[in-house]
PDB file of C-alpha atoms in Angstrom:
ATOM      1  CA  MET Z1280      82.172  85.399 110.119  1.00  0.00           C
ATOM      2  CA  SER Z1281      84.616  88.619 111.226  1.00  0.00           C
ATOM      3  CA  ALA Z1282      86.068  90.436 108.391  1.00  0.00           C
ATOM      4  CA  THR Z1283      87.677  93.457 107.581  1.00  0.00           C
ATOM      5  CA  ILE Z1284      87.042  95.857 104.691  1.00  0.00           C
ATOM      6  CA  GLU Z1285      90.201  97.835 103.471  1.00  0.00           C
ATOM      7  CA  TYR Z1286      88.868 100.905 102.092  1.00  0.00           C
ATOM      8  CA  VAL Z1287      91.308 103.547  99.857  1.00  0.00           C
ATOM      9  CA  ARG Z1288      90.176 106.807  98.267  1.00  0.00           C
ATOM     10  CA  PHE Z1289      92.712 107.907  95.413  1.00  0.00           C
ATOM     11  CA  GLU Z1290      93.219 109.600  92.025  1.00  0.00           C
ATOM     12  CA  THR Z1291      94.473 108.069  88.803  1.00  0.00           C
ATOM     13  CA  THR Z1292      94.829 109.899  85.761  1.00  0.00           C
ATOM     14  CA  ASP Z1293      94.170 106.269  83.404  1.00  0.00           C
ATOM     15  CA  VAL Z1294      91.211 104.894  84.734  1.00  0.00           C
ATOM     16  CA  GLU Z1295      91.022 102.368  82.390  1.00  0.00           C
ATOM     17  CA  LYS Z1296      94.430 101.492  82.481  1.00  0.00           C
ATOM     18  CA  LEU Z1297      94.371 101.081  85.915  1.00  0.00           C
ATOM     19  CA  THR Z1298      91.429  98.912  86.029  1.00  0.00           C
ATOM     20  CA  ALA Z1299      93.311  96.626  83.277  1.00  0.00           C
ATOM     21  CA  GLN Z1300      95.957  96.291  85.749  1.00  0.00           C
ATOM     22  CA  ARG Z1301      93.829  95.536  88.227  1.00  0.00           C
ATOM     23  CA  ASP Z1302      92.518  92.577  87.069  1.00  0.00           C
ATOM     24  CA  HIS Z1303      96.102  91.674  87.431  1.00  0.00           C
ATOM     25  CA  LEU Z1304      96.562  92.469  90.840  1.00  0.00           C
ATOM     26  CA  ILE Z1305      93.404  90.295  91.919  1.00  0.00           C
ATOM     27  CA  SER Z1306      94.843  87.588  90.639  1.00  0.00           C
ATOM     28  CA  LEU Z1307      97.837  88.359  92.580  1.00  0.00           C
ATOM     29  CA  LEU Z1308      95.736  88.784  95.746  1.00  0.00           C
ATOM     30  CA  ARG Z1309      93.766  85.379  95.197  1.00  0.00           C
ATOM     31  CA  GLU Z1310      97.203  83.675  94.536  1.00  0.00           C
ATOM     32  CA  ARG Z1311      99.282  85.101  97.145  1.00  0.00           C
ATOM     33  CA  TYR Z1312      96.459  85.470 100.144  1.00  0.00           C
ATOM     34  CA  ALA Z1313      93.857  82.737  99.473  1.00  0.00           C
ATOM     35  CA  ALA Z1314      91.178  82.176 101.618  1.00  0.00           C
ATOM     36  CA  ASP Z1315      92.179  85.816 103.716  1.00  0.00           C
ATOM     37  CA  PHE Z1316      91.230  87.818 100.534  1.00  0.00           C
ATOM     38  CA  LEU Z1317      87.378  87.706 100.091  1.00  0.00           C
ATOM     39  CA  GLY Z1318      86.694  90.081  97.752  1.00  0.00           C
ATOM     40  CA  ALA Z1319      86.855  93.803  95.898  1.00  0.00           C
ATOM     41  CA  HIS Z1320      85.305  96.740  94.826  1.00  0.00           C
ATOM     42  CA  LEU Z1321      86.272  99.434  92.532  1.00  0.00           C
ATOM     43  CA  ALA Z1322      84.029 102.599  92.322  1.00  0.00           C
ATOM     44  CA  ARG Z1323      84.199 106.257  91.308  1.00  0.00           C
ATOM     45  CA  CYS Z1324      83.408 109.097  93.596  1.00  0.00           C
ATOM     46  CA  GLU Z1325      81.153 112.006  93.014  1.00  0.00           C
ATOM     47  CA  ASP Z1326      84.583 113.825  92.842  1.00  0.00           C
ATOM     48  CA  GLY Z1327      85.849 111.511  90.282  1.00  0.00           C
ATOM     49  CA  SER Z1328      88.257 110.075  92.734  1.00  0.00           C
ATOM     50  CA  LEU Z1329      88.166 106.432  92.961  1.00  0.00           C
ATOM     51  CA  LEU Z1330      87.235 104.351  96.023  1.00  0.00           C
ATOM     52  CA  ASP Z1331      88.776 100.760  96.309  1.00  0.00           C
ATOM     53  CA  LEU Z1332      87.014  98.211  98.410  1.00  0.00           C
ATOM     54  CA  LEU Z1333      88.902  95.134  99.343  1.00  0.00           C
ATOM     55  CA  LEU Z1334      87.024  92.110 101.723  1.00  0.00           C
ATOM     56  CA  TRP Z1335      89.917  90.093 103.911  1.00  0.00           C
ATOM     57  CA  ALA Z1336      89.167  87.891 106.435  1.00  0.00           C
ATOM     58  CA  SER Z1337      91.150  89.806 109.329  1.00  0.00           C
ATOM     59  CA  PRO Z1338      93.191  92.655 110.116  1.00  0.00           C
ATOM     60  CA  GLU Z1339      96.161  90.793 110.262  1.00  0.00           C
ATOM     61  CA  ALA Z1340      95.536  89.698 106.258  1.00  0.00           C
ATOM     62  CA  ALA Z1341      94.754  93.288 105.487  1.00  0.00           C
ATOM     63  CA  GLN Z1342      97.772  94.858 106.802  1.00  0.00           C
ATOM     64  CA  ARG Z1343     100.265  92.205 105.544  1.00  0.00           C
ATOM     65  CA  ALA Z1344      98.733  92.897 101.764  1.00  0.00           C
ATOM     66  CA  ALA Z1345      98.646  96.891 102.600  1.00  0.00           C
ATOM     67  CA  ARG Z1346     102.502  95.954 103.617  1.00  0.00           C
ATOM     68  CA  GLU Z1347     103.753  93.402 101.008  1.00  0.00           C
ATOM     69  CA  MET Z1348     101.527  94.811  97.725  1.00  0.00           C
ATOM     70  CA  PRO Z1349     102.596  98.486  96.910  1.00  0.00           C
ATOM     71  CA  GLY Z1350     106.259  97.560  97.094  1.00  0.00           C
ATOM     72  CA  ASP Z1351     105.736  94.142  94.661  1.00  0.00           C
ATOM     73  CA  PRO Z1352     107.610  94.152  91.234  1.00  0.00           C
ATOM     74  CA  ALA Z1353     104.550  91.674  90.285  1.00  0.00           C
ATOM     75  CA  ALA Z1354     101.698  93.965  91.364  1.00  0.00           C
ATOM     76  CA  ALA Z1355     103.862  97.429  90.257  1.00  0.00           C
ATOM     77  CA  GLY Z1356     101.646  98.047  86.945  1.00  0.00           C
ATOM     78  CA  PHE Z1357      98.573  98.953  89.100  1.00  0.00           C
ATOM     79  CA  PHE Z1358     100.447 100.686  91.736  1.00  0.00           C
ATOM     80  CA  GLN Z1359     102.444 102.980  89.433  1.00  0.00           C
ATOM     81  CA  LEU Z1360      99.075 104.710  87.992  1.00  0.00           C
ATOM     82  CA  ILE Z1361      97.801 105.233  91.126  1.00  0.00           C
ATOM     83  CA  GLY Z1362      98.199 109.253  91.926  1.00  0.00           C
ATOM     84  CA  GLU Z1363      97.140 111.157  95.152  1.00  0.00           C
ATOM     85  CA  VAL Z1364      95.900 108.971  97.733  1.00  0.00           C
ATOM     86  CA  HIS Z1365      93.038 110.785  99.924  1.00  0.00           C
ATOM     87  CA  GLU Z1366      92.459 108.463 102.287  1.00  0.00           C
ATOM     88  CA  MET Z1367      93.195 104.449 103.433  1.00  0.00           C
ATOM     89  CA  ARG Z1368      91.878 102.736 106.305  1.00  0.00           C
ATOM     90  CA  HIS Z1369      90.775  99.445 107.699  1.00  0.00           C
ATOM     91  CA  ALA Z1370      87.734  98.662 109.180  1.00  0.00           C
ATOM     92  CA  GLU Z1371      86.079  96.006 110.920  1.00  0.00           C
ATOM     93  CA  VAL Z1372      82.665  94.703 109.348  1.00  0.00           C
ATOM     94  CA  LEU Z1373      79.893  94.403 111.958  1.00  0.00           C
ATOM     95  CA  HIS Z1374      77.194  93.460 109.912  1.00  0.00           C
ATOM     96  CA  SER Z1375      76.748  92.501 106.017  1.00  0.00           C
ATOM     97  CA  VAL Z1376      73.858  90.774 103.733  1.00  0.00           C
ATOM     98  CA  GLN Z1377      74.397  88.382 101.438  1.00  0.00           C
ATOM     99  CA  PRO Z1378      72.130  88.575  98.539  1.00  0.00           C
TER     100      PRO Z1378
END
């Protein structure tokens, strides 16, 4: 299975609110992108920034969501809580191990 990871490292001033809004965002991603959205993880880096890793079925799906979601009014609660974005990239998954 080929897949794409979307990697976004960013700042927020309210992790709890962002996490609560992320639950809604994940529901939207499942609804709008169905089988193209494969999963997500949110982590805190040692420097306090957050790292959002989203797994997509293809680079096209990842790029489409990256274009559409930040301006979508239904996702505004999440995106309004994002401060400085340090890095955003897409990467092809070359090897995966499932438990």
